[in-house]
Rosetta silent file (secondary structure, phi, psi, omega in degrees, C-alpha in Angstrom):
SEQUENCE: XXXXXXXXXXXXXXXXXXXXXXXXXXXXXXXXXXXXXXXXXXXXXXXXXXXXXXXXXXXXXXXXXXXXXXXXXXXXXXXXXXXXXXXXXXXXXXXXXXXXXXXXXXXXXXXXXXXXXXXXXXXXXXXXXXXXXXXXXXXXXXXXXXXXXXXXXXXXXXXXXXXXXXXXXXXXXXXXXXXXXXXXXXXXXXXXXXXXXXXXXXXXXXXXXXXXXXXXXXXXXXXXXXXXXXXXXXXXXXXXXXXXXXXXXXXXXXXXXXXXXXXXXXXX
SCORE:     score description
SCORE:     0.000 S_00000001
   1 L     0.000  -50.994  175.719   -0.101   -0.018    0.003 S_00000001
   2 H   -73.857   -2.942  156.968    2.633    2.455    0.792 S_00000001
   3 H   -79.102  -37.094  178.127    4.520    1.624   -2.225 S_00000001
   4 H   -59.571  -49.976  167.825    1.614    2.449   -4.343 S_00000001
   5 H   -38.861  -54.873 -174.758    1.266    5.700   -2.334 S_00000001
   6 H   -65.578  -44.725  168.903    4.893    6.573   -3.009 S_00000001
   7 H   -42.767  -56.931  179.662    4.316    5.743   -6.810 S_00000001
   8 H   -75.890  -11.427  169.115    1.297    8.224   -6.865 S_00000001
   9 H   -82.695  -42.001  175.537    3.394   11.149   -5.075 S_00000001
  10 H   -57.373  -37.480  178.513    6.267   10.631   -7.400 S_00000001
  11 H   -78.908   -8.292 -178.413    4.445   10.785  -10.339 S_00000001
  12 H   -84.957  -36.793 -179.043    2.742   14.187   -9.412 S_00000001
  13 H   -78.687  -13.549  176.809    6.276   15.529   -9.126 S_00000001
  14 H   -82.052  -25.993 -159.953    7.292   14.061  -12.534 S_00000001
  15 H  -124.733    0.519 -170.289    4.295   15.624  -14.438 S_00000001
  16 L  -134.156   99.877  170.584    3.531   18.817  -12.255 S_00000001
  17 L   -57.791  -29.761 -172.364    6.362   21.646  -11.856 S_00000001
  18 L   -74.371  -15.209  176.270    4.294   23.275   -9.485 S_00000001
  19 L   -78.198  130.152 -178.750    4.667   20.692   -6.822 S_00000001
  20 L   -88.611  -50.212 -173.357    6.996   21.456   -3.906 S_00000001
  21 L  -149.405  165.064 -176.451    7.036   18.474   -1.421 S_00000001
  22 H   -63.742  -37.157  172.471    5.549   15.346   -0.509 S_00000001
  23 H   -66.736  -42.445  169.599    3.548   16.626    2.229 S_00000001
  24 H   -53.507  -40.131 -178.538    2.093   19.337    0.132 S_00000001
  25 H   -90.391  -10.354  175.034    0.944   16.969   -2.376 S_00000001
  26 H   -83.379  -43.553  176.030   -0.405   14.318   -0.158 S_00000001
  27 H   -80.038  -18.840 -171.401   -2.700   16.979    1.573 S_00000001
  28 L  -128.790   -8.843  178.282   -3.601   19.442   -1.072 S_00000001
  29 L   -81.806   87.484 -156.853   -3.728   17.607   -4.298 S_00000001
  30 H   -82.133   -5.850  151.150   -7.364   16.548   -5.099 S_00000001
  31 H   -49.937  -64.662  175.494   -6.312   14.383   -7.998 S_00000001
  32 H   -55.455  -33.320 -168.126   -4.506   12.282   -5.585 S_00000001
  33 H   -81.154  -46.242 -167.014   -7.187   12.236   -3.090 S_00000001
  34 H   -67.112  -40.385 -172.516   -9.941   11.070   -5.649 S_00000001
  35 H   -74.402  -36.078 -175.116   -7.688    8.033   -6.882 S_00000001
  36 H   -61.319  -42.515  175.866   -6.765    7.034   -3.238 S_00000001
  37 H   -74.448  -14.498  172.305  -10.443    7.072   -2.495 S_00000001
  38 H   -70.516  -45.131 -169.014  -11.429    5.246   -5.795 S_00000001
  39 H   -71.439  -36.482  164.595   -9.132    2.366   -4.694 S_00000001
  40 H   -49.105  -72.456 -179.728  -11.154    2.116   -1.364 S_00000001
  41 H   -50.966  -34.866  177.200  -14.488    2.150   -3.309 S_00000001
  42 H   -68.212  -32.341  171.514  -13.433   -0.168   -5.806 S_00000001
  43 H   -57.918  -43.068 -179.152  -12.431   -2.760   -3.165 S_00000001
  44 H   -69.287  -31.461  175.017  -15.564   -2.402   -1.617 S_00000001
  45 H   -72.141  -39.393  145.357  -17.464   -2.841   -4.888 S_00000001
  46 H   -37.329  -31.569  167.730  -15.540   -5.979   -5.701 S_00000001
  47 L   -98.948   16.563  171.241  -16.587   -7.374   -2.506 S_00000001
  48 L    86.955   13.072 -176.919  -20.405   -6.764   -3.112 S_00000001
  49 L  -108.074   75.005 -160.503  -20.783   -3.722   -0.895 S_00000001
  50 H   -83.216  -30.340 -165.935  -21.920   -1.822   -3.770 S_00000001
  51 H   -89.431  -37.930  170.052  -24.144    0.939   -1.792 S_00000001
  52 H   -65.050  -45.021  172.183  -20.944    1.664    0.422 S_00000001
  53 H   -53.581  -58.321  174.017  -18.874    1.945   -2.631 S_00000001
  54 H   -42.850  -55.712 -157.649  -21.388    4.404   -4.281 S_00000001
  55 H   -72.157  -34.995  159.143  -21.477    6.306   -1.068 S_00000001
  56 H   -71.074  -31.355  177.239  -17.776    6.878   -0.878 S_00000001
  57 H   -64.609  -25.822 -171.883  -17.462    7.602   -4.413 S_00000001
  58 H   -87.948  -15.462  170.253  -19.982   10.427   -4.066 S_00000001
  59 H   -65.321  -38.695 -173.155  -18.102   11.711   -0.785 S_00000001
  60 H   -70.186  -40.367  177.129  -14.965   11.856   -3.135 S_00000001
  61 H   -56.496  -43.526  179.742  -16.890   13.758   -5.770 S_00000001
  62 H   -60.681  -34.333  174.314  -17.819   16.075   -3.170 S_00000001
  63 H   -93.036  -20.818  177.073  -14.572   16.927   -1.931 S_00000001
  64 H  -112.672  -22.287 -162.766  -12.433   16.812   -5.066 S_00000001
  65 L    69.712   13.291  173.063  -14.767   17.439   -7.578 S_00000001
  66 L  -115.803  133.986 -176.825  -13.968   14.264   -9.523 S_00000001
  67 E   -81.777   58.120 -178.751  -16.248   11.651  -10.382 S_00000001
  68 E  -101.634  128.264  174.006  -15.064    7.939  -10.607 S_00000001
  69 L   -57.476  151.119  167.358  -17.398    4.978  -10.654 S_00000001
  70 L   -74.935  -14.498 -178.579  -16.210    2.437   -8.091 S_00000001
  71 L   -75.952  -30.735 -163.074  -16.768   -0.216  -11.043 S_00000001
  72 L   -57.333  153.505  166.735  -13.968    1.751  -13.256 S_00000001
  73 E  -102.990  111.169 -165.996  -10.535    0.202  -13.381 S_00000001
  74 E  -108.547  126.101  178.423   -7.824    2.322  -12.760 S_00000001
  75 L   -76.136 -177.014  174.802   -4.005    1.631  -13.454 S_00000001
  76 L   -65.739  159.770  178.696   -0.949    2.595  -11.594 S_00000001
  77 L    50.156   36.791 -176.840    0.410    6.169  -11.452 S_00000001
  78 L   -80.713  131.910  169.781   -2.733    7.950  -12.878 S_00000001
  79 E  -103.208  130.094  175.828   -2.281   11.748  -12.506 S_00000001
  80 E  -123.766  101.129 -164.058   -5.428   13.909  -12.632 S_00000001
  81 L   -81.287  136.305  175.690   -4.153   17.510  -12.742 S_00000001
  82 L    67.361  -65.997  178.475   -6.464   20.163  -11.266 S_00000001
  83 L    90.680  -38.602 -177.478   -9.211   17.608  -11.552 S_00000001
  84 L   -46.432  145.032  179.212  -12.465   19.635  -11.424 S_00000001
  85 L    63.567   10.644  174.483  -15.199   18.022  -13.713 S_00000001
  86 L   -88.410  142.079 -171.108  -13.511   14.969  -14.442 S_00000001
  87 E  -130.112  135.344 -176.973  -15.922   11.935  -14.938 S_00000001
  88 E  -135.270  106.517 -165.975  -14.812    8.394  -15.384 S_00000001
  89 L   -71.937  167.881 -179.279  -17.831    6.017  -16.302 S_00000001
  90 L   -47.173  -42.838 -161.709  -18.650    2.602  -14.830 S_00000001
  91 L  -118.499   18.224  174.558  -17.006    0.293  -17.357 S_00000001
  92 L   -77.828  145.153  176.344  -14.108    2.614  -18.192 S_00000001
  93 E  -117.999  128.058 -175.880  -10.414    1.202  -18.084 S_00000001
  94 E  -119.625  114.854  171.455   -7.500    3.499  -17.367 S_00000001
  95 L   -60.856 -177.966 -174.458   -3.936    2.123  -18.077 S_00000001
  96 L   -83.042  148.314  172.845   -0.764    2.664  -16.007 S_00000001
  97 L    68.612   31.152 -164.695    0.970    6.182  -16.310 S_00000001
  98 L  -101.290  154.171  170.224   -2.017    7.867  -17.906 S_00000001
  99 E  -135.076  134.830  174.879   -2.753   11.847  -17.131 S_00000001
 100 E  -123.350  146.232 -171.717   -5.950   13.470  -17.399 S_00000001
 101 L  -106.256  170.041 -176.569   -6.597   17.148  -17.052 S_00000001
 102 L   -50.265  145.882  177.137   -9.634   19.096  -15.548 S_00000001
 103 L    64.471   20.758 -171.147  -13.065   18.562  -17.440 S_00000001
 104 L   -98.431  128.379 -174.161  -12.172   15.285  -19.031 S_00000001
 105 E  -119.689  128.483 -178.672  -14.913   12.918  -19.482 S_00000001
 106 E  -115.396   85.426 -166.093  -14.483    8.956  -20.230 S_00000001
 107 E  -116.492  178.207  174.685  -18.325    8.592  -20.711 S_00000001
 108 L  -113.911  161.650  175.465  -20.666    6.258  -22.689 S_00000001
 109 L  -109.760   13.062 -173.365  -23.103    6.809  -25.458 S_00000001
 110 L  -145.590  149.568  173.350  -25.798    4.024  -24.766 S_00000001
 111 L   -79.047  -12.212 -170.322  -28.091    3.026  -22.382 S_00000001
 112 L   -71.188  153.493  170.487  -27.486   -0.524  -22.959 S_00000001
 113 L   -66.354  166.099 -169.773  -25.788   -2.711  -20.313 S_00000001
 114 L    88.489 -162.315  176.086  -22.352   -3.958  -20.733 S_00000001
 115 L   -58.606  121.675  172.208  -19.046   -2.283  -22.011 S_00000001
 116 L  -144.754   12.649  168.364  -19.998    1.233  -22.970 S_00000001
 117 L  -106.649  177.823  177.587  -16.974    3.216  -21.731 S_00000001
 118 L   -98.921  160.713  176.697  -13.393    3.762  -23.384 S_00000001
 119 E  -115.882  123.853 -172.570  -10.393    1.934  -22.576 S_00000001
 120 E  -101.012  127.678  171.768   -7.097    3.960  -22.347 S_00000001
 121 L   -74.900 -148.625  176.970   -3.960    2.196  -22.801 S_00000001
 122 L   -74.978  154.286  162.564   -0.570    3.104  -21.191 S_00000001
 123 L    58.868   25.481 -169.981    0.973    6.529  -21.170 S_00000001
 124 L   -88.161  133.341  173.895   -2.298    8.316  -22.632 S_00000001
 125 E  -113.039  115.844 -172.982   -2.626   12.040  -22.249 S_00000001
 126 E  -127.582  125.350 -171.096   -5.951   13.620  -22.432 S_00000001
 127 L   -62.560  155.066 -177.668   -6.382   17.331  -22.568 S_00000001
 128 L   -57.596  145.953  178.874   -8.697   19.712  -20.482 S_00000001
 129 L    71.976    5.268 -156.116  -12.165   19.468  -21.632 S_00000001
 130 L   -90.550  152.092 -171.489  -11.675   16.762  -23.906 S_00000001
 131 E  -127.629  130.928 -174.786  -14.601   14.009  -24.093 S_00000001
 132 E  -119.828  101.166  171.095  -13.742   10.329  -24.890 S_00000001
 133 E  -100.394  135.175  175.861  -17.122    8.362  -25.655 S_00000001
 134 L    99.839  164.644  167.853  -18.046    5.090  -26.162 S_00000001
 135 L   -76.841   63.329  179.077  -16.502    1.613  -25.991 S_00000001
 136 L   -98.699  161.316  164.173  -13.469    2.578  -27.897 S_00000001
 137 E  -116.666  146.303 -178.084   -9.784    2.020  -27.384 S_00000001
 138 E  -115.783  131.863  178.678   -7.059    4.731  -27.089 S_00000001
 139 L   -78.022  174.188 -171.165   -3.734    3.141  -27.988 S_00000001
 140 L   -76.444  131.038  178.610   -0.654    3.356  -25.790 S_00000001
 141 L    83.523   10.597 -178.817    1.177    6.832  -25.832 S_00000001
 142 L   -75.007  160.317 -174.741   -1.906    8.669  -27.828 S_00000001
 143 E  -136.467  145.754 -174.943   -2.485   12.203  -26.843 S_00000001
 144 E  -132.685  117.233 -169.834   -5.986   13.796  -27.184 S_00000001
 145 L   -68.324  149.426  179.168   -6.189   17.497  -27.533 S_00000001
 146 L   -59.638  129.143  176.393   -8.011   19.860  -25.188 S_00000001
 147 L    72.657   13.223  176.402  -11.720   20.104  -25.962 S_00000001
 148 L   -83.971  137.477 -175.511  -11.606   17.175  -28.377 S_00000001
 149 E   -96.026   85.369 -172.332  -14.630   14.973  -29.080 S_00000001
 150 E   -98.648  113.662 -169.770  -13.348   11.443  -29.522 S_00000001
 151 L  -115.431  -20.896  174.292  -15.918    8.687  -30.734 S_00000001
 152 L  -114.404  151.106 -175.211  -13.632    6.208  -32.467 S_00000001
 153 L   -56.756  170.352 -167.348  -10.902    4.095  -31.470 S_00000001
 154 E  -144.970  117.861 -174.720   -7.411    5.806  -31.692 S_00000001
 155 L   -56.916  177.699  178.850   -4.171    3.960  -32.824 S_00000001
 156 L   -80.787  159.726  163.297   -1.146    4.110  -30.391 S_00000001
 157 L    62.077   20.668 -178.032    1.205    6.939  -30.388 S_00000001
 158 L  -119.406  168.961 -176.660   -0.722    9.456  -32.482 S_00000001
 159 E   -94.661  116.575  167.681   -2.305   13.056  -31.558 S_00000001
 160 E   -89.810  124.277  178.834   -6.002   13.615  -31.757 S_00000001
 161 E  -145.119  158.807  169.329   -7.765   16.975  -32.106 S_00000001
 162 L    90.555  174.113 -178.325  -11.070   18.598  -33.059 S_00000001
 163 L  -109.515   98.557    4.843  -14.660   17.933  -33.022 S_00000001
 164 L   -71.122  166.621  166.756  -15.209   15.113  -34.071 S_00000001
 165 L   -63.231  120.056 -176.517  -11.567   13.953  -33.224 S_00000001
 166 E  -142.596  152.039  169.679   -9.211   13.150  -36.106 S_00000001
 167 E   -45.187  129.921  162.541   -5.574   12.483  -36.512 S_00000001
 168 L   -86.196  159.297 -172.930   -3.291   15.415  -37.110 S_00000001
 169 L   -57.424  143.065  173.344   -0.608   15.039  -39.972 S_00000001
 170 L   -69.196  160.699 -176.379    2.440   13.388  -38.788 S_00000001
 171 L   -62.729  160.383  175.424    5.506   15.658  -38.401 S_00000001
 172 L   -73.599  165.749  172.674    7.379   16.438  -41.678 S_00000001
 173 L   -65.457  154.627 -176.828   10.519   14.911  -42.374 S_00000001
 174 H   -58.004  -52.998  179.547   13.705   16.916  -40.953 S_00000001
 175 H   -52.039  -54.388  178.567   14.750   18.158  -44.346 S_00000001
 176 H   -63.462  -38.296 -179.175   11.339   19.465  -45.188 S_00000001
 177 H   -52.222  -57.397 -175.191   11.052   20.759  -41.515 S_00000001
 178 H   -63.789  -32.778 -175.976   14.392   22.750  -41.888 S_00000001
 179 H   -72.155  -36.403 -174.991   13.270   24.184  -45.204 S_00000001
 180 H   -74.417  -29.400 -172.547   10.027   25.362  -43.920 S_00000001
 181 H   -71.863  -50.084 -178.966   11.744   26.907  -40.668 S_00000001
 182 H   -50.652  -54.435  178.606   14.213   28.836  -43.258 S_00000001
 183 H   -59.097  -39.379  178.552   11.247   30.109  -45.236 S_00000001
 184 H   -63.620  -40.520  179.148    9.233   31.012  -42.184 S_00000001
 185 H   -63.675  -35.467 -174.028   12.245   33.318  -41.033 S_00000001
 186 H   -63.337  -38.655 -170.628   12.354   34.889  -44.535 S_00000001
 187 H  -109.815    2.522  170.675    8.614   35.825  -44.245 S_00000001
 188 L    73.305   26.692  169.202    8.268   36.704  -40.571 S_00000001
 189 L  -134.890  113.475 -158.888    5.992   33.715  -40.089 S_00000001
 190 H   -63.317   98.802  168.759    7.200   31.405  -37.003 S_00000001
 191 H    54.350   27.541 -170.867    7.425   28.030  -38.547 S_00000001
 192 H    61.424   17.047 -168.604    4.197   28.323  -39.955 S_00000001
 193 H    84.875    6.655 -171.944    2.495   28.233  -36.819 S_00000001
 194 L  -160.095  145.055  179.138    3.441   24.667  -35.861 S_00000001
 195 L  -114.588 -173.473  171.950    5.894   22.823  -34.476 S_00000001
 196 L   -68.873  -49.081  174.345    7.030   19.111  -34.345 S_00000001
 197 L   -69.810  -16.010 -175.679    5.693   18.768  -30.888 S_00000001
 198 L  -143.813   81.844 -176.734    2.355   20.407  -31.174 S_00000001
 199 L   -77.856  154.627 -172.769    1.089   19.881  -34.776 S_00000001
 200 L  -140.780  129.444 -172.503   -2.094   21.928  -35.700 S_00000001
 201 H   -67.548  -28.760 -177.959   -4.284   20.656  -38.603 S_00000001
 202 H   -76.031  -44.253  176.553   -4.934   24.335  -39.868 S_00000001
 203 H   -64.383  -32.869  166.057   -1.373   25.033  -39.956 S_00000001
 204 H   -52.765  -42.606  171.003   -0.610   21.985  -41.797 S_00000001
 205 H   -60.523  -31.918 -174.713   -2.984   23.152  -44.512 S_00000001
 206 H   -74.118  -47.826 -177.483   -1.030   26.453  -44.661 S_00000001
 207 H   -47.579  -43.918  177.476    1.942   24.250  -44.930 S_00000001
 208 H   -67.176  -33.753  178.689    0.671   22.475  -47.901 S_00000001
 209 H   -57.283  -58.928 -176.933   -0.096   25.747  -49.447 S_00000001
 210 H   -68.769  -32.183 -175.819    3.224   27.347  -48.985 S_00000001
 211 H   -62.947  -35.337  172.276    4.859   24.201  -49.997 S_00000001
 212 H   -68.693  -21.504 -166.662    3.094   24.383  -53.400 S_00000001
 213 H  -100.496  -27.071  176.579    3.966   27.986  -53.739 S_00000001
 214 H   -65.270  -50.764 -173.469    7.825   26.991  -53.006 S_00000001
 215 H   -74.601  -23.222  173.467    7.725   24.497  -55.955 S_00000001
 216 H   -79.986  -25.378  165.867    6.131   26.666  -58.270 S_00000001
 217 H   -51.778  -57.787  170.967    8.553   29.456  -57.506 S_00000001
 218 H   -38.198  -61.765 -177.144   11.170   27.014  -58.280 S_00000001
 219 H   -53.002  -46.127  175.184    9.677   25.985  -61.552 S_00000001
 220 H   -75.008  -17.054  170.747    9.360   29.494  -62.672 S_00000001
 221 H   -70.133  -48.007  178.783   12.961   30.567  -61.903 S_00000001
 222 H   -54.370  -53.085 -174.518   13.937   27.438  -63.994 S_00000001
 223 H   -61.165  -33.879 -153.976   11.886   28.545  -66.836 S_00000001
 224 H   -92.354  -45.085  161.998   12.930   32.125  -66.912 S_00000001
 225 H   -49.674  -48.098  178.288   16.667   30.830  -67.092 S_00000001
 226 H   -61.977  -54.127  162.215   15.822   28.683  -70.073 S_00000001
 227 H   -48.472  -39.144  176.527   14.287   31.802  -71.829 S_00000001
 228 H   -77.848  -33.722  172.623   17.069   33.924  -71.218 S_00000001
 229 H   -61.363  -26.012 -174.359   19.567   31.345  -72.298 S_00000001
 230 L   -89.698  -12.090 -176.021   17.508   30.726  -75.727 S_00000001
 231 L    71.364   20.872 -177.880   17.345   34.572  -75.999 S_00000001
 232 L   -79.400  -24.392  176.922   13.436   34.460  -76.141 S_00000001
 233 L  -157.637  173.691 -174.135   13.113   37.189  -73.676 S_00000001
 234 L   -93.189 -168.813 -165.707   15.573   39.540  -71.598 S_00000001
 235 L   -79.232  157.184 -167.937   16.579   38.928  -68.056 S_00000001
 236 L  -101.315  138.838  162.276   13.894   38.616  -65.312 S_00000001
 237 L   -78.498  148.418  175.302   14.337   40.780  -62.052 S_00000001
 238 L   -71.942  134.437  172.711   14.433   38.964  -59.177 S_00000001
 239 L   -35.542  125.214  170.561   11.388   39.131  -56.749 S_00000001
 240 L   -46.859  153.740 -177.445   11.432   41.358  -53.968 S_00000001
 241 L   -60.582  134.488 -178.467   12.356   40.296  -50.627 S_00000001
 242 H   -64.321   -2.614 -172.718    9.634   38.483  -48.860 S_00000001
 243 H   -81.402  -18.137  172.621   10.143   40.416  -45.560 S_00000001
 244 H   -63.911  -12.925 -174.793    7.743   43.231  -47.482 S_00000001
 245 H  -121.253   23.698 -179.262    4.764   40.892  -46.710 S_00000001
 246 L   -60.400  140.945 -167.831    5.977   40.200  -43.156 S_00000001
 247 L   -94.611  130.145  177.373    3.321   39.163  -40.883 S_00000001
 248 L  -101.150  136.628 -173.529    3.101   41.350  -37.700 S_00000001
 249 L   -78.779  166.589 -173.514    1.884   39.990  -34.338 S_00000001
 250 H   -64.441  -30.232  178.025   -0.752   41.954  -32.565 S_00000001
 251 H   -63.111  -43.587  175.136    1.913   42.850  -29.894 S_00000001
 252 H   -72.287  -16.759 -172.413    4.056   44.442  -32.598 S_00000001
 253 H   -92.655  -15.822 -172.979    1.191   46.580  -34.248 S_00000001
 254 H   -71.745  -44.494 -172.928    0.327   47.596  -30.713 S_00000001
 255 H   -58.007  -45.207 -167.111    4.085   48.794  -30.145 S_00000001
 256 H   -71.725  -29.388  174.653    3.819   50.595  -33.452 S_00000001
 257 H   -62.152  -34.280  171.843    0.647   52.244  -32.445 S_00000001
 258 H   -62.298  -48.614  163.650    2.427   53.710  -29.663 S_00000001
 259 H   -57.647  -44.668  172.104    5.078   54.865  -31.309 S_00000001
 260 H   -55.239  -46.361  176.657    2.968   56.662  -33.979 S_00000001
 261 H   -63.613  -36.540  173.254    0.885   58.474  -31.049 S_00000001
 262 H   -62.114  -40.872 -175.926    4.116   59.504  -29.428 S_00000001
 263 H   -65.647  -54.275 -169.482    5.509   60.749  -32.694 S_00000001
 264 H   -58.304  -45.200  176.903    2.065   62.705  -33.217 S_00000001
 265 H   -53.238  -38.026 -166.857    2.387   64.159  -29.569 S_00000001
 266 H   -76.304  -38.664  173.386    5.814   65.301  -30.138 S_00000001
 267 H   -62.210  -22.471  179.048    4.877   66.959  -33.358 S_00000001
 268 L   -85.942    0.000    0.000    2.183   68.851  -31.811 S_00000001
C-alpha cells in the first residue's frame, strides 16, 4: 500500500512543476485524493458492498470535484491534474501512467448494459475538456487535445484534435521541416504556426499551400533561366524580398501604434 502511495506522489512530481514537497502533494492535491478514495471504493465494489462503494464515491466527488465510478478500473500512477469536472464511467479502463486534465469525460453513448465506456492504454494524455465517448480503445502513448470529442478508437502514439476528433498530420521529415523553418524566417511567420511537438491541422493546411508555392517558384525560376539562355526574352528581375509581406503580431502592432501616437504628440 505504501509503495503504491509513493508511486502516486512521485508521479505528481514528474508531471507537475508546481509540486514542492510530498506533504503538500499528499494534503492538497484533489487528483491524488480522488485516486486514493477510488481504490477504497473499488475494493468495496468488488466485495459486493456496492452501496457503500457508491457512497464513498459520492463523498470523493463532493470533496474533490472528480467523479470516478467504483466499478471503473484504474491503473498505476494515474495523474489527474487540477481535476475539477473529471468524470470516469462505470466500465471505463485506464492504463498505467496516464494523465487526465480538468473537465475530461470518459463517458458512454448508450443506455445498454455491458461495456459502454472507453479503454485507455498506457501513457495516454487527455487534455482539458476532452470527451472520450463509447466502448472505444485509445492506444498506448496517444494524446488527445483539449476540448476534442473522440468517438472512434485511436491508434497508439498519435495525436487527436478537433470535433469530432481526427488524427493530425504526422511531423514532416527533417529536411522538409528545416526548409519550412528557413522560409518562415524570411517571411516572418514562425514555423508556419506549427512545431514538431504540437502539430496543428490548420497550420498543416497552410504548410501544404506554402510548399506548393515554393515548388511553383522553383519552376518559374528554371523556366526564366531557359528563356534567357535561348534569347527569347530579356533578364528577369528577382522578386522583392519576402520581408515586404512580413506578418506582424498584435503585440508588434500595438507597439507601432504607441510609437505613432508618441510621434504625433511630439510633433504637436
